[in-house]
GROMACS .gro file of C-alpha atoms in nm:
model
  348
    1UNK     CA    1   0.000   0.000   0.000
    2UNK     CA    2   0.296   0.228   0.164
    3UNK     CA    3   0.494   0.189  -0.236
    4UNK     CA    4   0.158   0.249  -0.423
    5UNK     CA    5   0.136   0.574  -0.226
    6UNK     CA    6   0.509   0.689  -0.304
    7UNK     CA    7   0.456   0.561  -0.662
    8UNK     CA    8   0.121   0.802  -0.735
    9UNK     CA    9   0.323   1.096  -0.536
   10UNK     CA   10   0.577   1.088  -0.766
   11UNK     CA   11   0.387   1.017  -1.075
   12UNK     CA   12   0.160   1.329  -0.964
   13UNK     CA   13   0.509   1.535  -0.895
   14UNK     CA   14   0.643   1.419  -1.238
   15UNK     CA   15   0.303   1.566  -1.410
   16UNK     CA   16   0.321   1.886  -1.278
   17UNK     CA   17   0.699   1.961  -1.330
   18UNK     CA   18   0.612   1.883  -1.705
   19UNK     CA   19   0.286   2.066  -1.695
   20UNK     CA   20   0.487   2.379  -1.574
   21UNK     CA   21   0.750   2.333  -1.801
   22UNK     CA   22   0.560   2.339  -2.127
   23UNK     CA   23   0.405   2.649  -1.989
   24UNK     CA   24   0.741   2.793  -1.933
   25UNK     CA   25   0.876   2.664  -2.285
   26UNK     CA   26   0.516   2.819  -2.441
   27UNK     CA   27   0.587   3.147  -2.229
   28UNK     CA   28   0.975   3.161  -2.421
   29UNK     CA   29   0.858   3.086  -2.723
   30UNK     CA   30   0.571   3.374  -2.707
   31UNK     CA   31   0.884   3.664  -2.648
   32UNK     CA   32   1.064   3.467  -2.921
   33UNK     CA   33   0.815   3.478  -3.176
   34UNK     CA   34   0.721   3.841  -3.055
   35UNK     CA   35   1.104   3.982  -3.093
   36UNK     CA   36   1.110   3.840  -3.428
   37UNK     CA   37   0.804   3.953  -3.561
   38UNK     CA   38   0.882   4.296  -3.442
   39UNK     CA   39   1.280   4.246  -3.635
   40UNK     CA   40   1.120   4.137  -3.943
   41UNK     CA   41   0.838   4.441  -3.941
   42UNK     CA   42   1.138   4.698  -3.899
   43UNK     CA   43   1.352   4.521  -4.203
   44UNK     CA   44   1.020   4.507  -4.401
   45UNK     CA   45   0.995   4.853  -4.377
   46UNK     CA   46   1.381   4.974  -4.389
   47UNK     CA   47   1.397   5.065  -4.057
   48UNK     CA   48   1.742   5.033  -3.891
   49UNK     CA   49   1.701   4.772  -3.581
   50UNK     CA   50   1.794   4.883  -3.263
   51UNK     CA   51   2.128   4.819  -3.122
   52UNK     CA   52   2.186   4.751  -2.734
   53UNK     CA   53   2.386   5.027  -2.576
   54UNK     CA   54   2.679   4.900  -2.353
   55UNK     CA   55   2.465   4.858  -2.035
   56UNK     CA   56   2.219   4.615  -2.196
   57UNK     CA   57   2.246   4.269  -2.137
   58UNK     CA   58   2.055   4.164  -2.472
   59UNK     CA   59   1.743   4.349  -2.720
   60UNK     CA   60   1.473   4.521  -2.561
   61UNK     CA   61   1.164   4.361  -2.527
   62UNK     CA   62   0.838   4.456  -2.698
   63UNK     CA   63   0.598   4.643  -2.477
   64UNK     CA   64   0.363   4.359  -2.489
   65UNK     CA   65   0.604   4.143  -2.329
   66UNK     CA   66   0.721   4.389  -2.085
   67UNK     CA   67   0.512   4.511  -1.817
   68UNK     CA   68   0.605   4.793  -1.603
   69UNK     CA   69   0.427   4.966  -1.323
   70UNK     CA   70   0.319   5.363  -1.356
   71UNK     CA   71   0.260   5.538  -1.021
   72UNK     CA   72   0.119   5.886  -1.038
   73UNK     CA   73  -0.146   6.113  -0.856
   74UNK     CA   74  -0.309   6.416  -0.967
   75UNK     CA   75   0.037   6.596  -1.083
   76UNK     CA   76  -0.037   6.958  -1.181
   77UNK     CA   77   0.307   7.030  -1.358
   78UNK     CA   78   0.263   6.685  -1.622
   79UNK     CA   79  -0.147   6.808  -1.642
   80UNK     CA   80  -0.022   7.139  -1.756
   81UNK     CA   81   0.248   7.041  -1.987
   82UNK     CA   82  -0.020   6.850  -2.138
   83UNK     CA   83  -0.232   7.137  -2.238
   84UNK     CA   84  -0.483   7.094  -1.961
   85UNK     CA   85  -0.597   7.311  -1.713
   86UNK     CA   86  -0.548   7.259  -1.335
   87UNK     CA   87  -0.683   7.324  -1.000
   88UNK     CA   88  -0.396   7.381  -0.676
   89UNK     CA   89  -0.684   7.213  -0.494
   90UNK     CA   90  -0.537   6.869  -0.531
   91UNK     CA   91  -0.829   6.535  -0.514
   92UNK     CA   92  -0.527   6.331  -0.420
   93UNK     CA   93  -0.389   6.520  -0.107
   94UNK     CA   94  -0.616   6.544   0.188
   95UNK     CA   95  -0.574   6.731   0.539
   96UNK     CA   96  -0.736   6.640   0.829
   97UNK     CA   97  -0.772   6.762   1.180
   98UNK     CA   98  -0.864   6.477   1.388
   99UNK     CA   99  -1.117   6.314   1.144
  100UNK     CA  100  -1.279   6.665   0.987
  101UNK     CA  101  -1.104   6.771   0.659
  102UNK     CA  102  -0.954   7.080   0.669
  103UNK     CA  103  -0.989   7.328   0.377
  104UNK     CA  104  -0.927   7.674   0.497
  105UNK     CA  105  -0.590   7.831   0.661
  106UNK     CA  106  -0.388   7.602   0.884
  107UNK     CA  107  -0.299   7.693   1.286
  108UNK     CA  108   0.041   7.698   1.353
  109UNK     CA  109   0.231   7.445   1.565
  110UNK     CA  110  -0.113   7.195   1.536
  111UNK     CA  111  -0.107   6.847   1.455
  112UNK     CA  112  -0.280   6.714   1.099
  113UNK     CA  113  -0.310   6.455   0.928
  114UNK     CA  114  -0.246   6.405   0.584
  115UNK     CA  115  -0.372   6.159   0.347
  116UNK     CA  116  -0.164   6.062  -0.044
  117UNK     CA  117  -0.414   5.875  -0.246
  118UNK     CA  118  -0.161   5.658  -0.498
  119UNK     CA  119  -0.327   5.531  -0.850
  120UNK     CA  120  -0.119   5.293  -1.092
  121UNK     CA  121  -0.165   5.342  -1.481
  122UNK     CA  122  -0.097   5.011  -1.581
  123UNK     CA  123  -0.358   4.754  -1.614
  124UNK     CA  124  -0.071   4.467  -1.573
  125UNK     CA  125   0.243   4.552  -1.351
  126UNK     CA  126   0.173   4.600  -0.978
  127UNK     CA  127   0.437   4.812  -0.775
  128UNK     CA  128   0.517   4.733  -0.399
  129UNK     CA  129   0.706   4.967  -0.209
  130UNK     CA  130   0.615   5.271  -0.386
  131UNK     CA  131   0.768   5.562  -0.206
  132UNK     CA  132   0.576   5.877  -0.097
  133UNK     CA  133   0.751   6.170   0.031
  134UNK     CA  134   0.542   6.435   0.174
  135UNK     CA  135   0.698   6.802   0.211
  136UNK     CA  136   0.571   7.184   0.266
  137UNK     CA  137   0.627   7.505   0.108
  138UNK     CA  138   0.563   7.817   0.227
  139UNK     CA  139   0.258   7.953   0.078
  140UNK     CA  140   0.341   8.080  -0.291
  141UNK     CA  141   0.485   8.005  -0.598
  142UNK     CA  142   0.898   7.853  -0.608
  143UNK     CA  143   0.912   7.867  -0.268
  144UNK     CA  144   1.183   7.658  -0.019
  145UNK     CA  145   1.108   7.315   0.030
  146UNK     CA  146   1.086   7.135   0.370
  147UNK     CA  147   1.068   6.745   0.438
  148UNK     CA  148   0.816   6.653   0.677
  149UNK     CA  149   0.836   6.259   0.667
  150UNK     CA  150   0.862   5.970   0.377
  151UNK     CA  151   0.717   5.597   0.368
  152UNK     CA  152   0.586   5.319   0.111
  153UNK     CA  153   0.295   5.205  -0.038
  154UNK     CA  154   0.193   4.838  -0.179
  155UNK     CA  155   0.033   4.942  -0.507
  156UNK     CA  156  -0.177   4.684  -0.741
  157UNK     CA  157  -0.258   4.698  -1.078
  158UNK     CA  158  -0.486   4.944  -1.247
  159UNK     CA  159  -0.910   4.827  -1.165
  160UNK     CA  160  -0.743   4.561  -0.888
  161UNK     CA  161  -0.897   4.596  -0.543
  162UNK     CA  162  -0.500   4.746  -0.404
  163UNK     CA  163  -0.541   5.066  -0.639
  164UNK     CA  164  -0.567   5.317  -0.521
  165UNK     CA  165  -0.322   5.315  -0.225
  166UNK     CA  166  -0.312   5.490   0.080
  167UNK     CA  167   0.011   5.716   0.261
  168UNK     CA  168  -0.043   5.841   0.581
  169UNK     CA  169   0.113   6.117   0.703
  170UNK     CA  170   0.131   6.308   1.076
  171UNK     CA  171   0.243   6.665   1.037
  172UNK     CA  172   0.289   6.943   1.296
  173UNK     CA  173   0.226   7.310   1.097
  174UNK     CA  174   0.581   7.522   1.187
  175UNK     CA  175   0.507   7.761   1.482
  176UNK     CA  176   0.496   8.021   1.209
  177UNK     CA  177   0.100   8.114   1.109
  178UNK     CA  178  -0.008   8.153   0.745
  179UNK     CA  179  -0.092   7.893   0.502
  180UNK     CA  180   0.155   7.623   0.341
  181UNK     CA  181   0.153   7.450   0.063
  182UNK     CA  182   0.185   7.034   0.071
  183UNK     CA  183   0.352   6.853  -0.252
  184UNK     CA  184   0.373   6.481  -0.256
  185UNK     CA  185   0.637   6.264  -0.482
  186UNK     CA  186   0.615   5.928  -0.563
  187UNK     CA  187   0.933   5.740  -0.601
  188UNK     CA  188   0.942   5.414  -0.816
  189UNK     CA  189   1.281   5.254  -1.010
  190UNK     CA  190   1.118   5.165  -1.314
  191UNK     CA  191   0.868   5.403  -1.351
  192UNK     CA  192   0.675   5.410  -1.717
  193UNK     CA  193   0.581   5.762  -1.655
  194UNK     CA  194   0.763   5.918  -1.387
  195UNK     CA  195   0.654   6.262  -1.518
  196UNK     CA  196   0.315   6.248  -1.311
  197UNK     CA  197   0.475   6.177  -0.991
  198UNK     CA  198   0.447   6.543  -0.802
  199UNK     CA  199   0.120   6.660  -0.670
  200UNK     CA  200   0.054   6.984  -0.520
  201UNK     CA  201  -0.202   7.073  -0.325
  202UNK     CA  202  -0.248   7.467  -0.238
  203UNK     CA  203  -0.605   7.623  -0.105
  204UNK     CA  204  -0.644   7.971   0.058
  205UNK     CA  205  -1.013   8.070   0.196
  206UNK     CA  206  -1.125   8.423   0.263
  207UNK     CA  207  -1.432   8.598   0.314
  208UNK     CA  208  -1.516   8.833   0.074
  209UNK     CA  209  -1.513   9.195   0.275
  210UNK     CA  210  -1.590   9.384  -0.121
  211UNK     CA  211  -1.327   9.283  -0.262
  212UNK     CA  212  -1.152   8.937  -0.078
  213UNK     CA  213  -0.798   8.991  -0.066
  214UNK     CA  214  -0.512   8.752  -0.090
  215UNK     CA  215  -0.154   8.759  -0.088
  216UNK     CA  216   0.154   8.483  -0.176
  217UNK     CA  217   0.463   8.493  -0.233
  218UNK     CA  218   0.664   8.414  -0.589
  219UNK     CA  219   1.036   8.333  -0.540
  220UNK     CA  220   1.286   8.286  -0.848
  221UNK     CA  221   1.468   7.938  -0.732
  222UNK     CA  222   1.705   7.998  -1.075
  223UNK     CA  223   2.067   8.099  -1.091
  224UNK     CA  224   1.959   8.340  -1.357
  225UNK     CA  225   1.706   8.659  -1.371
  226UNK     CA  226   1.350   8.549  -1.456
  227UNK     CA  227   1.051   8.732  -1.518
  228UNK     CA  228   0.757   8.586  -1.468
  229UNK     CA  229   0.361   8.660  -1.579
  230UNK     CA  230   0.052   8.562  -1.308
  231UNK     CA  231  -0.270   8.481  -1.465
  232UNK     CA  232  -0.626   8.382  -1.330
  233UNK     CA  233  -0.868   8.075  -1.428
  234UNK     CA  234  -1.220   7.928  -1.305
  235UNK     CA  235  -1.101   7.589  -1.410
  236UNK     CA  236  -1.229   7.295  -1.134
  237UNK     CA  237  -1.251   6.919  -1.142
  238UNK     CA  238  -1.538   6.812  -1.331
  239UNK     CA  239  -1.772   6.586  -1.183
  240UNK     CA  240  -1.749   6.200  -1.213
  241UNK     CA  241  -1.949   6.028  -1.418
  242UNK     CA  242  -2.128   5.722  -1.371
  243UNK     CA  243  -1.900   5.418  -1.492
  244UNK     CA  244  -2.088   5.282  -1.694
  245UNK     CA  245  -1.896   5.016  -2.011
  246UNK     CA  246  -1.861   5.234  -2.302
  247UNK     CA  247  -1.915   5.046  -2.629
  248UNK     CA  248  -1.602   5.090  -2.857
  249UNK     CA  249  -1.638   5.232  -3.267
  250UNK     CA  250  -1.702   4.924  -3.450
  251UNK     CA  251  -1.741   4.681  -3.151
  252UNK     CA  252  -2.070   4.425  -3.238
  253UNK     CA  253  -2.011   4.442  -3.659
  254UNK     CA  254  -1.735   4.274  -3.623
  255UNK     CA  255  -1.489   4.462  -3.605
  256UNK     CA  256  -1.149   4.426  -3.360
  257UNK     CA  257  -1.249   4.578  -3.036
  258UNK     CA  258  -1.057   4.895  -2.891
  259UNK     CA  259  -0.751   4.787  -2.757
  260UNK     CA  260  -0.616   4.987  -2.399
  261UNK     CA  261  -0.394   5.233  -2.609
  262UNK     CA  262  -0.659   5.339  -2.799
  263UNK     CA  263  -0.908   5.364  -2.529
  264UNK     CA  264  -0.642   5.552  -2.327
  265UNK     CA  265  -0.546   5.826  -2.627
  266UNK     CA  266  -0.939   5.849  -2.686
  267UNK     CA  267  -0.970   5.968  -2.316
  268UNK     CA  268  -0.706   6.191  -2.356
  269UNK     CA  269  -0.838   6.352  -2.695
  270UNK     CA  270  -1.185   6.384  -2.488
  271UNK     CA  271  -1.002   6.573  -2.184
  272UNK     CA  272  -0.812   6.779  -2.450
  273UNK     CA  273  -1.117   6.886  -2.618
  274UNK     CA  274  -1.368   6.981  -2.268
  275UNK     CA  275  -1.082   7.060  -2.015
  276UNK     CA  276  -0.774   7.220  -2.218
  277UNK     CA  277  -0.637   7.553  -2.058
  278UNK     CA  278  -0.749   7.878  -2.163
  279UNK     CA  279  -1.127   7.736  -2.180
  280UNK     CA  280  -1.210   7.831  -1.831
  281UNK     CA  281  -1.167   8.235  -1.828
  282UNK     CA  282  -1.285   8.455  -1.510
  283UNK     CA  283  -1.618   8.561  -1.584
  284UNK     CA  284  -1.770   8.897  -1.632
  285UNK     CA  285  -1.966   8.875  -1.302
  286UNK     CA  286  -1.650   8.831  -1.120
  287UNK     CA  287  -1.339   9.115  -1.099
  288UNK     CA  288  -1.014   8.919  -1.043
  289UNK     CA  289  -0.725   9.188  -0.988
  290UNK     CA  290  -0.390   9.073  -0.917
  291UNK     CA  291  -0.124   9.343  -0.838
  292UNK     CA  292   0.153   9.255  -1.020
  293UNK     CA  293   0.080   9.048  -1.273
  294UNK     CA  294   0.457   9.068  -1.423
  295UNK     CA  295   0.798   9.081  -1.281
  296UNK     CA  296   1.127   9.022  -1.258
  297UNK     CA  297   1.320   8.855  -1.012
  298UNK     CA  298   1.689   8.796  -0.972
  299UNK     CA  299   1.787   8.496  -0.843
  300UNK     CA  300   1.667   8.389  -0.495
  301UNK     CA  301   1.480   8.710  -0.500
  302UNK     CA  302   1.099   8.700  -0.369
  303UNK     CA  303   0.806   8.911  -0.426
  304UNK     CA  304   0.457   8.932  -0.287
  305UNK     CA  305   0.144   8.943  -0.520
  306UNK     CA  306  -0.166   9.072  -0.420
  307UNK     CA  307  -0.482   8.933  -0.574
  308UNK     CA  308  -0.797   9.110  -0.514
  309UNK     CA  309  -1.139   8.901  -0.581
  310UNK     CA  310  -1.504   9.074  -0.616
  311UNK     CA  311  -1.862   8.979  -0.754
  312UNK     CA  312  -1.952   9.224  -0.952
  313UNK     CA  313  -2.297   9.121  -0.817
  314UNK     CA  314  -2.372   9.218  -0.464
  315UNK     CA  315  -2.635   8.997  -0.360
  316UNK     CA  316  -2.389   8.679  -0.438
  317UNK     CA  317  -2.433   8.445  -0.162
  318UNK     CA  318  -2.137   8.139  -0.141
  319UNK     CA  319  -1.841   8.053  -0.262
  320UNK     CA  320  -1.599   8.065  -0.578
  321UNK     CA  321  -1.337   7.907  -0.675
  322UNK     CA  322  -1.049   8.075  -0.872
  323UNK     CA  323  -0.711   7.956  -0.964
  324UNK     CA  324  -0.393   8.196  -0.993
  325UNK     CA  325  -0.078   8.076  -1.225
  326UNK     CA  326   0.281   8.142  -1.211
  327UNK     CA  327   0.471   8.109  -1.548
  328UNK     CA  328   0.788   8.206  -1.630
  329UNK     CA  329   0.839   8.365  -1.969
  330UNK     CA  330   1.132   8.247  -2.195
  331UNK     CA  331   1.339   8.485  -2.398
  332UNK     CA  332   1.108   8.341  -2.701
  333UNK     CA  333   0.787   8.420  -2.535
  334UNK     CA  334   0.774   8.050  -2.432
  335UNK     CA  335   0.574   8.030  -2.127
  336UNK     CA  336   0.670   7.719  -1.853
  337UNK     CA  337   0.445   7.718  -1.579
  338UNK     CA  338   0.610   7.703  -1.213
  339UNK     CA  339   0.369   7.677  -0.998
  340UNK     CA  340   0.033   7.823  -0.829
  341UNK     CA  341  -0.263   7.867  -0.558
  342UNK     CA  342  -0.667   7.804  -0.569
  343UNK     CA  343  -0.831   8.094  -0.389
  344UNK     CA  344  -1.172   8.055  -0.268
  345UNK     CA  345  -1.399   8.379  -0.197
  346UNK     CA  346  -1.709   8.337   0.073
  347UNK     CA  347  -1.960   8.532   0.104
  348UNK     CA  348  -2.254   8.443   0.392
   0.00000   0.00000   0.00000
């Protein structure tokens, strides 16, 4: 009985280990066949075929063979450079005190808490140990950077039940009152996009005594002169629509269905089209004064800005919204944008 045992063990053992390894020989020949395909497409159409730099061990892989992981949060900076407007009030960066969010100026030398809210872009490649640094800035535009703390996050793919992840933060405002801005970077070694990794989050609140008036600061971090131009928006996140599964073009006559790439570009096309920057202009009911709206700064110089908010329309009960941007202006007339504030005007 004992050697019949042993004997169906190892006959069971023996299946397996050839089970796996015609799974591992189909998985070899699949990049095979792939790298192939993709060297005979490139000759086909005269393309030269790419040769391995001195640190690579072998070809590159085609992206359908090679998975990799994209961290990011609501990053103003990669939004922008996309030709999309932003809001400073960042979705992905909440402040509590105790457990009620906090929205308006922070007391100095108090305790918060602050919550990073982590997303991955890829549908395939999971990231653990994602790292999230959390630091301040003085209220403003290019202002000094301080660490407050840093930790990791277990992130899982794109629609899996670990995405989003959570970093959880303790922070103690500087004995200094006035409002600070937060920024949160995510850290990741083999990041597809590590251009959406820095989130800002940046909220002033003041009750509108006709007109509400703000003031930040603008600092030029360069080694060089800058001069810089300050411009206002009404630009805020648009609501979230039901999900609901979108049918792709051409999906039930037979045709291919949309693959992720093209779903993905389509989504950005849409965004380009209802949220690009510029479309969201102060309107006429509103005055939106900012005093001044150009300068120059030499380096590690800092100016205030005032910004002055009114309804034109006194019986306005509630709040507004408005965002203010910092650009730097190139020699060219190129504009790159360097940061920003949301200021909200009350009015009981």
């Amino acid at each position: 009985m004992l050697g019949s045992l042993v004997e169906h063990v190892r006959t069971a053992a023996f299946l397996l280990f050839a089970a796996d390894f015609w799974k591992r020989l189909a998985d070899g020949l699949k990049v095979l066949f792939a790298t192939i395909r993709m060297l005979l497409c490139r000759l086909v159409k005269g393309q030269k075929l790419p040769s391995p730099s001195q640190s690579d061990c072998c070809i590159q892989l085609p992206p359908d063979v090679y998975k990799r992981a994209d961290p990011l949060l609501y990053a103003q900076y990669y939004l922008m450079a996309q030709g999309l407007a932003v809001t400073w009030d960042n979705p992905d960066i909440d402040i509590f005190d105790g457990a009620a969010p906090v929205t308006g100026a922070l007391q100095p030398a108090h305790k918060y808490r602050v919550r990073v809210r982590v997303w991955n872009g890829s549908y395939d490649a999971p990231a653990v140990g994602v790292g999230v640094a959390l630091s301040y800035l003085s209220f403003g535009a290019q202002t000094v950077s301080h660490t407050i703390a840093s930790t990791a996050v277990n992130l899982g793919a794109k629609g899996t039940i670990d995405c989003p992840a959570y970093a959880e933060f303790s922070w103690i405002t500087p004995a200094i009152g006035g409002h600070y801005c937060l920024q949160a970077q995510l850290s990741w070694s083999d990041d597809a996009n590590p251009g959406n990794n820095l989130g800002q989050k940046n909220v002033n609140v003041a009750e509108m005594q006709s007109p509400a008036k703000f003031a930040f600061t603008v600092r030029n971090e360069a080694s060089v002169a800058r001069r810089f131009l300050i411009e206002a928006d009404c630009y805020g996140l648009p609501k979230l629509q039901p999900c609901v599964p979108e049918t792709p073009p051409g999906e039930g006559r037979g045709e291919r269905p949309r693959t992720r790439l093209a779903e993905s570009k389509a989504r950005w096309a849409k965004a380009l089209r209802e949220q690009a920057y510029g479309h969201f202009p102060v309107p006429d009911d509103w005055s939106v004064r900012i005093v001044p709206d150009t300068l120059s700064l030499q380096p590690r110089q800092e100016a205030e800005v005032a910004v002055e908010i009114e309804a034109r329309d006194a019986a306005f009960r509630g709040s507004k919204a408005f965002n203010v941007h910092v650009f730097t202006i190139g020699e060219s007339g190129s504009r790159d944008m360097t940061g920003g504030v949301t200021l909200t005007a009350t009015k009981g």
